Tab-separated table of C-alpha atoms in Angstrom:
chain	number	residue	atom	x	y	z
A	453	UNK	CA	-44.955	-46.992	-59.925
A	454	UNK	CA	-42.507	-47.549	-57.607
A	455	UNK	CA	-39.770	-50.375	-57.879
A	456	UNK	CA	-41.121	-52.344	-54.845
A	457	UNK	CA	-44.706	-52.073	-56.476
A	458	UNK	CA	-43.510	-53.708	-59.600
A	459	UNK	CA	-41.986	-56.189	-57.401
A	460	UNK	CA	-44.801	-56.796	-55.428
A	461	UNK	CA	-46.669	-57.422	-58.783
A	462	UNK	CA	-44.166	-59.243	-60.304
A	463	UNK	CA	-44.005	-61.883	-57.231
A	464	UNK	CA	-48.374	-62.063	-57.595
A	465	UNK	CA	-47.670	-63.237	-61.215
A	466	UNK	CA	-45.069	-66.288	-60.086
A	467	UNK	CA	-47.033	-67.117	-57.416
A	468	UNK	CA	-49.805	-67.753	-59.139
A	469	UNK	CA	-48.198	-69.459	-62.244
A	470	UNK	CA	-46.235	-71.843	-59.866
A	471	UNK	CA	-48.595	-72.365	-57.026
A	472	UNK	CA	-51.981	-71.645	-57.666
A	473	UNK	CA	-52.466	-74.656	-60.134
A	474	UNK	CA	-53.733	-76.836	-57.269
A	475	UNK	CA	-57.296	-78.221	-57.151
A	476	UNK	CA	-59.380	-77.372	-53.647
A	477	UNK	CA	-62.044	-79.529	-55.288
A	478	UNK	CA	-59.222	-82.664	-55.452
A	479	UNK	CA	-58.520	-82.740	-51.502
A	480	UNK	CA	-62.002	-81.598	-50.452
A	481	UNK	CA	-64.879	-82.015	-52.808
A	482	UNK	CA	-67.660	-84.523	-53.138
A	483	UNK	CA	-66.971	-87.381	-55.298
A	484	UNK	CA	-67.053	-86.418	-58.950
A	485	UNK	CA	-69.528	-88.698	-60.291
A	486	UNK	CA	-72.315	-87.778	-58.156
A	487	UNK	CA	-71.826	-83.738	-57.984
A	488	UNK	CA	-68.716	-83.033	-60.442
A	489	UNK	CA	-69.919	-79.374	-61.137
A	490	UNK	CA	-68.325	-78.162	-57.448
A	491	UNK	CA	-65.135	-78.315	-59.349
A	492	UNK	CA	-65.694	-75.441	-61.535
A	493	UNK	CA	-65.998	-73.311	-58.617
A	494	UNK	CA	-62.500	-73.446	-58.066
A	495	UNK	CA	-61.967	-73.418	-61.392
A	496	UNK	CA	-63.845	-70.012	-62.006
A	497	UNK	CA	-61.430	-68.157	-58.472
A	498	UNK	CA	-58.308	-69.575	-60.557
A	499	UNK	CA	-59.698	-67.852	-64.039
A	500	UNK	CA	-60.361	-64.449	-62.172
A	501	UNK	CA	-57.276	-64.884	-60.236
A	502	UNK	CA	-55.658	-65.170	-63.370
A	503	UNK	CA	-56.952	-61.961	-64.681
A	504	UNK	CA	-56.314	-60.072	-61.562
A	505	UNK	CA	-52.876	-60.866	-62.016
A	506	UNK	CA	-52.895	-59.451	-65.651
A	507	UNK	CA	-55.176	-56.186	-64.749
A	508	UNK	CA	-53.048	-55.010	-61.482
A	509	UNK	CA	-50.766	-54.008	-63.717
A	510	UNK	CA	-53.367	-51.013	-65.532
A	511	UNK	CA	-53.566	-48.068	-63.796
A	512	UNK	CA	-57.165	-48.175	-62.296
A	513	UNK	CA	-56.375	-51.489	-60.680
A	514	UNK	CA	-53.211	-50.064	-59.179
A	515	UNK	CA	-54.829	-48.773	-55.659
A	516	UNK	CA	-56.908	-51.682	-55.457
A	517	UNK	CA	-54.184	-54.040	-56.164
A	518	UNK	CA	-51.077	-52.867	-53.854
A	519	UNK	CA	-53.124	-51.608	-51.269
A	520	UNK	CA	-56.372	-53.459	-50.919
A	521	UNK	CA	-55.052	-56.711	-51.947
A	522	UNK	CA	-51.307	-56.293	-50.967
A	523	UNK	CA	-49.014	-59.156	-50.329
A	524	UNK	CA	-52.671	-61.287	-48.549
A	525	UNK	CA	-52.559	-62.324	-52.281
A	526	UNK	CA	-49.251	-63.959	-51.847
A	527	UNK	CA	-49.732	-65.344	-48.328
A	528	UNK	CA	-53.282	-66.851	-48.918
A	529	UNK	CA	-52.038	-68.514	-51.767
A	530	UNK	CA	-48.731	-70.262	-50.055
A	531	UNK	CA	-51.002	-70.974	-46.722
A	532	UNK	CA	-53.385	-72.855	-49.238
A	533	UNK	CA	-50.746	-74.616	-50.501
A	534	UNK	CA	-49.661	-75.808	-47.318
A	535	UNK	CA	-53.258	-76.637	-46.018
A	536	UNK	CA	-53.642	-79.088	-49.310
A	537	UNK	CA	-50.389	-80.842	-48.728
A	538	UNK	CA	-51.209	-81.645	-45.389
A	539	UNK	CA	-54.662	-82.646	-46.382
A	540	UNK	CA	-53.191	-84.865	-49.075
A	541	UNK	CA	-51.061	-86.743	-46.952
A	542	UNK	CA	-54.211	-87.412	-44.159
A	543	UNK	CA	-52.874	-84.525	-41.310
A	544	UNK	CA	-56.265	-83.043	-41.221
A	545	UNK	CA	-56.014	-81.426	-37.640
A	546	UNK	CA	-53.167	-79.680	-38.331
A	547	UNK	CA	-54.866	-78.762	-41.994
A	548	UNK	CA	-57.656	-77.315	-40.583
A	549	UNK	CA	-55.751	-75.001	-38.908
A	550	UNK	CA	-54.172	-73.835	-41.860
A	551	UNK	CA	-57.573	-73.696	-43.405
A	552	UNK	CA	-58.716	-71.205	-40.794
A	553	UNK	CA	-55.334	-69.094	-41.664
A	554	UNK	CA	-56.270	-69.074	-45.412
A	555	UNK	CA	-59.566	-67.788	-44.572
A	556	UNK	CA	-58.114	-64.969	-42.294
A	557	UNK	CA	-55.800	-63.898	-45.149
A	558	UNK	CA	-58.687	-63.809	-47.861
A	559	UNK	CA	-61.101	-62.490	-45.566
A	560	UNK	CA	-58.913	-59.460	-45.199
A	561	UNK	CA	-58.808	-58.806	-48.385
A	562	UNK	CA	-62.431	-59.472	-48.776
A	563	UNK	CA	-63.479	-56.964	-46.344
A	564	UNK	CA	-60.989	-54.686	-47.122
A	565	UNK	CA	-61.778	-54.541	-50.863
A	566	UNK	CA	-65.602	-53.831	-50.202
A	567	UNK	CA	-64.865	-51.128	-47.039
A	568	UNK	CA	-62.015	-48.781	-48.767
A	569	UNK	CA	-61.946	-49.890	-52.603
A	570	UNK	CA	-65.706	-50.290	-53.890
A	571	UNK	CA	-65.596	-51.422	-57.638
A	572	UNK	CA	-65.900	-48.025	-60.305
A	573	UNK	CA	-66.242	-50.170	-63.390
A	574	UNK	CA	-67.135	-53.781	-64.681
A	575	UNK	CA	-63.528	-54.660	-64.861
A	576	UNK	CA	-63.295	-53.781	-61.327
A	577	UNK	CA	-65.896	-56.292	-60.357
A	578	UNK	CA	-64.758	-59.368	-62.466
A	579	UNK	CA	-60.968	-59.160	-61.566
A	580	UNK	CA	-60.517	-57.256	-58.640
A	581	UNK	CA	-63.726	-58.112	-56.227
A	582	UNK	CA	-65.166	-61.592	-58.049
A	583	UNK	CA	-62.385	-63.544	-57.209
A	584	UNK	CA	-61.662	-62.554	-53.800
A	585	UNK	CA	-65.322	-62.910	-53.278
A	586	UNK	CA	-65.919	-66.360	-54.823
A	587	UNK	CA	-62.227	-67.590	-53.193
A	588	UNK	CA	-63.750	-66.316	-49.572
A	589	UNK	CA	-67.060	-67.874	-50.473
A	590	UNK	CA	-65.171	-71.322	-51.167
A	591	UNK	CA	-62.800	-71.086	-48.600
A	592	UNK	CA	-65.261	-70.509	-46.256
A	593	UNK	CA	-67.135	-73.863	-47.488
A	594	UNK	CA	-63.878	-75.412	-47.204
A	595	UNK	CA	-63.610	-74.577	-43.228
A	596	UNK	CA	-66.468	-76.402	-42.192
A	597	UNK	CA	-65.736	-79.495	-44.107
A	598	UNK	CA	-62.257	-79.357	-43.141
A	599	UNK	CA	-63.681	-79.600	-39.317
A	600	UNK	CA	-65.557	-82.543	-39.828
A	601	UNK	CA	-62.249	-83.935	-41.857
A	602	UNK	CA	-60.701	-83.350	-38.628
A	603	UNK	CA	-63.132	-84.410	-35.926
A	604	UNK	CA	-65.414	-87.075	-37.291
A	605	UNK	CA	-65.359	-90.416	-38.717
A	606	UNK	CA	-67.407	-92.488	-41.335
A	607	UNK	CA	-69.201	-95.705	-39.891
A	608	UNK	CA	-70.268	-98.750	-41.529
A	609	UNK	CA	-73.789	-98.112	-40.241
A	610	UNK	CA	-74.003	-94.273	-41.448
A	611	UNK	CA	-73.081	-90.954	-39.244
A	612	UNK	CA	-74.485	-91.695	-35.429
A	613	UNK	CA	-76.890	-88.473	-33.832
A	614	UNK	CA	-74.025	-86.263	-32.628
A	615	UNK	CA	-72.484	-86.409	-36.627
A	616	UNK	CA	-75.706	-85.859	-37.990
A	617	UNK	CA	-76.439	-83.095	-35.411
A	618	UNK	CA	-72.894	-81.203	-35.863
A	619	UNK	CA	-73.268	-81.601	-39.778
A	620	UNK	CA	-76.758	-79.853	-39.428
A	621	UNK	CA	-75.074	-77.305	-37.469
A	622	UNK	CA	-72.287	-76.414	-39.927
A	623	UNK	CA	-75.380	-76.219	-42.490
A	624	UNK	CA	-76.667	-73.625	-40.732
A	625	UNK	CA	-73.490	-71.772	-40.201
A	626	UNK	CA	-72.853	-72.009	-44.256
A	627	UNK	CA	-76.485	-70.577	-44.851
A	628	UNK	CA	-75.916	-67.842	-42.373
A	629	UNK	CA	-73.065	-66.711	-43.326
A	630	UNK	CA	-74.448	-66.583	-47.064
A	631	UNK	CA	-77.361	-64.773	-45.843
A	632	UNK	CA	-74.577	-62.706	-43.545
A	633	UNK	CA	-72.639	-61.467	-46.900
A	634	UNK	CA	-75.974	-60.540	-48.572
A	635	UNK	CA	-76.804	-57.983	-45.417
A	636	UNK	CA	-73.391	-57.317	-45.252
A	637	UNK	CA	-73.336	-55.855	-48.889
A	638	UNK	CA	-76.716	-53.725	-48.048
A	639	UNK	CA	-78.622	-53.254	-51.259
A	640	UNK	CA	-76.580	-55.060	-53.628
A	641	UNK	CA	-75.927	-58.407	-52.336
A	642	UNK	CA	-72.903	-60.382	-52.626
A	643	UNK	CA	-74.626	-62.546	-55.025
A	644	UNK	CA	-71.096	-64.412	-55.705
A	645	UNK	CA	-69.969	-65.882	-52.658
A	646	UNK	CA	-73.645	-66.610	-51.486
A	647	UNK	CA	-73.690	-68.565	-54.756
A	648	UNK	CA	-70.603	-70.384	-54.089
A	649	UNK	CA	-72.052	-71.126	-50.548
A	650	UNK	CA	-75.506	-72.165	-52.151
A	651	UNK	CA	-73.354	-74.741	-54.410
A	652	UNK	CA	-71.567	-76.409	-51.513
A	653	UNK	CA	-74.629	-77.151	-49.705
A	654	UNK	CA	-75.953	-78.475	-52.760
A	655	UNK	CA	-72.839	-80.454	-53.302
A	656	UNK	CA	-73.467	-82.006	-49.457
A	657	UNK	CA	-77.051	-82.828	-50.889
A	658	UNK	CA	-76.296	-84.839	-53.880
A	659	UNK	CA	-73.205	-86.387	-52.331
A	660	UNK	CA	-75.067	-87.502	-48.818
A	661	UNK	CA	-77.604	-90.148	-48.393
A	662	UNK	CA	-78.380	-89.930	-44.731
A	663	UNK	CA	-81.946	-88.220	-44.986
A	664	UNK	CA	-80.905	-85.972	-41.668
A	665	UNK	CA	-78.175	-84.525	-43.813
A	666	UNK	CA	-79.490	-85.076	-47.251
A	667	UNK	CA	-82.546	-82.748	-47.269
A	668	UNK	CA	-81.499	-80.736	-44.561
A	669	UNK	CA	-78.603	-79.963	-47.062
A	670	UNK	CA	-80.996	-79.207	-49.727
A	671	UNK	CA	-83.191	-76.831	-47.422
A	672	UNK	CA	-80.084	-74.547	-46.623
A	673	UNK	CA	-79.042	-74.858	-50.343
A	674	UNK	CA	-82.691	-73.429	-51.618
A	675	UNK	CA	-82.284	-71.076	-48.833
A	676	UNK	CA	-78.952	-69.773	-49.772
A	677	UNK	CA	-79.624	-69.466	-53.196
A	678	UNK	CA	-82.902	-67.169	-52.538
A	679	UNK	CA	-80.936	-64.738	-50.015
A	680	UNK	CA	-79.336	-62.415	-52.539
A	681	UNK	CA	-82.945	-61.377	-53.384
A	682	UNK	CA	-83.147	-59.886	-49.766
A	683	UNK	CA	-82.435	-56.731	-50.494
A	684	UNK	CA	-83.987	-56.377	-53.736
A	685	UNK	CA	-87.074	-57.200	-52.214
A	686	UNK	CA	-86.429	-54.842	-49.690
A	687	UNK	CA	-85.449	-52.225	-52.039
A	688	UNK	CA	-88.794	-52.956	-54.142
A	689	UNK	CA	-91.029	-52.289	-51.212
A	690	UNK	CA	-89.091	-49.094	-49.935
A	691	UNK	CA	-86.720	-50.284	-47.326
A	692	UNK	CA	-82.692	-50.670	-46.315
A	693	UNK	CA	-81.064	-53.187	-45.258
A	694	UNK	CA	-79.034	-53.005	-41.941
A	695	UNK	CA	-74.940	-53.166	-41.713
A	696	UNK	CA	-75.103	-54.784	-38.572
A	697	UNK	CA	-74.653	-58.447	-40.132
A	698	UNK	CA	-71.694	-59.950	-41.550
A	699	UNK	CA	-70.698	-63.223	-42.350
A	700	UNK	CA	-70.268	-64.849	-39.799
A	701	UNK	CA	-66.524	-66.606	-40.747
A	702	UNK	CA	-63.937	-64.810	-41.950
């Protein structure tokens, strides 16, 4: 292992220990004490997060690690920093575009991960490709309601048509792109970060009253949370999925 490896590894471990203790759910979730149980999404990416940091230091993680992850780890992490200061002091604009940046960095190493570094054991899978997974999942949820943040406002009366009709639009783009990682993964399914996906829209449900968004939130959500059976089901009856489809952000 060469010195700028360690390095490299070494800076992951501060980085996370000094800036990864932040709370998406805090700036961007629904209120807790209608649909509290978003949090622990964020709160499961910072647990495998945290033992990513600990494993890229045994040898199978090594590849994986310097050269799937690289220093993305590192800049995804300080651009989500940034994107939840700005959010906390009410510059949403500007945060979404930081958002958008976050999502570029993970989705790199998302994609990355799955094209040149598949998973050879269990450990592999919870602390090399769950995280990133369930972080691009998230992050992805994150995007969309960082654009209506930015771009709408709350009325005495309830959202007008054009609110309800954009926030039934970036339901569909969250269930597509769930659907998107499940055909994206072929036969296995990216069961994490459609799960993640499937959450959020449930999140939208319980926290939204307008019926538009209310049950058309719960549709997507039921949707979502059946797609990972796509290609099992295809599987069962004797066909393959198509590579064609990705998620659509990212």
């Amino acid at each position: 292992m060469s010195k700028l490896h360690i390095f490299q590894k070494v800076v992951n471990v501060l980085v996370y220990l000094f800036f990864l203790s932040s709370t998406v759910y805090s700036v961007v979730g629904p209120s807790p004490d209608e649909a509290f149980w978003i949090e622990y999404v964020w709160t499961a990416v910072h647990l495998l997060l945290g033992g990513f940091v600990i494993y890229q230091w045994f040898e199978d993680a090594h590849e994986p690690a310097i050269h799937g992850v690289g220093w993305h780890f590192v800049i995804s992490v300080v651009l989500s920093e940034i994107w939840l200061a700005l959010i906390r002091h009410g510059h949403y604009i500007i945060g979404l575009i930081f958002v958008l940046l976050t999502a570029s960095s993970v989705s790199l190493v998302f994609y990355k991960l799955e094209k040149e570094y598949p998973s050879n054991s269990w450990w592999d899978k919870l602390f090399i490709h769950a995280p990133f997974s369930l972080w691009h999942g998230w992050i992805v949820f994150s995007v969309v309601i960082g654009f209506f943040q930015a771009f709408t406002h709350v009325h005495e009366d309830g959202p007008g048509v054009w609110s309800r009709i954009f926030v039934i639009i970036g339901e569909i783009v969250l269930c597509s792109t769930a659907v998107g990682y499940v055909r994206f993964k072929k036969q296995r399914g990216d069961i994490t970060g459609a799960f993640v996906i499937a959450l959020g829209l449930l999140a939208v449900f319980t926290n939204q009253q307008d019926p538009w968004i209310h049950w058309s939130a719960l549709t997507f959500s039921i949707i979502t949370f059946l797609s990972p059976a796509y290609p099992f089901v295809l599987k069962r009856f004797g066909r393959s999925t198509g590579d064609e489809n990705a998620p659509l952000l990212g």
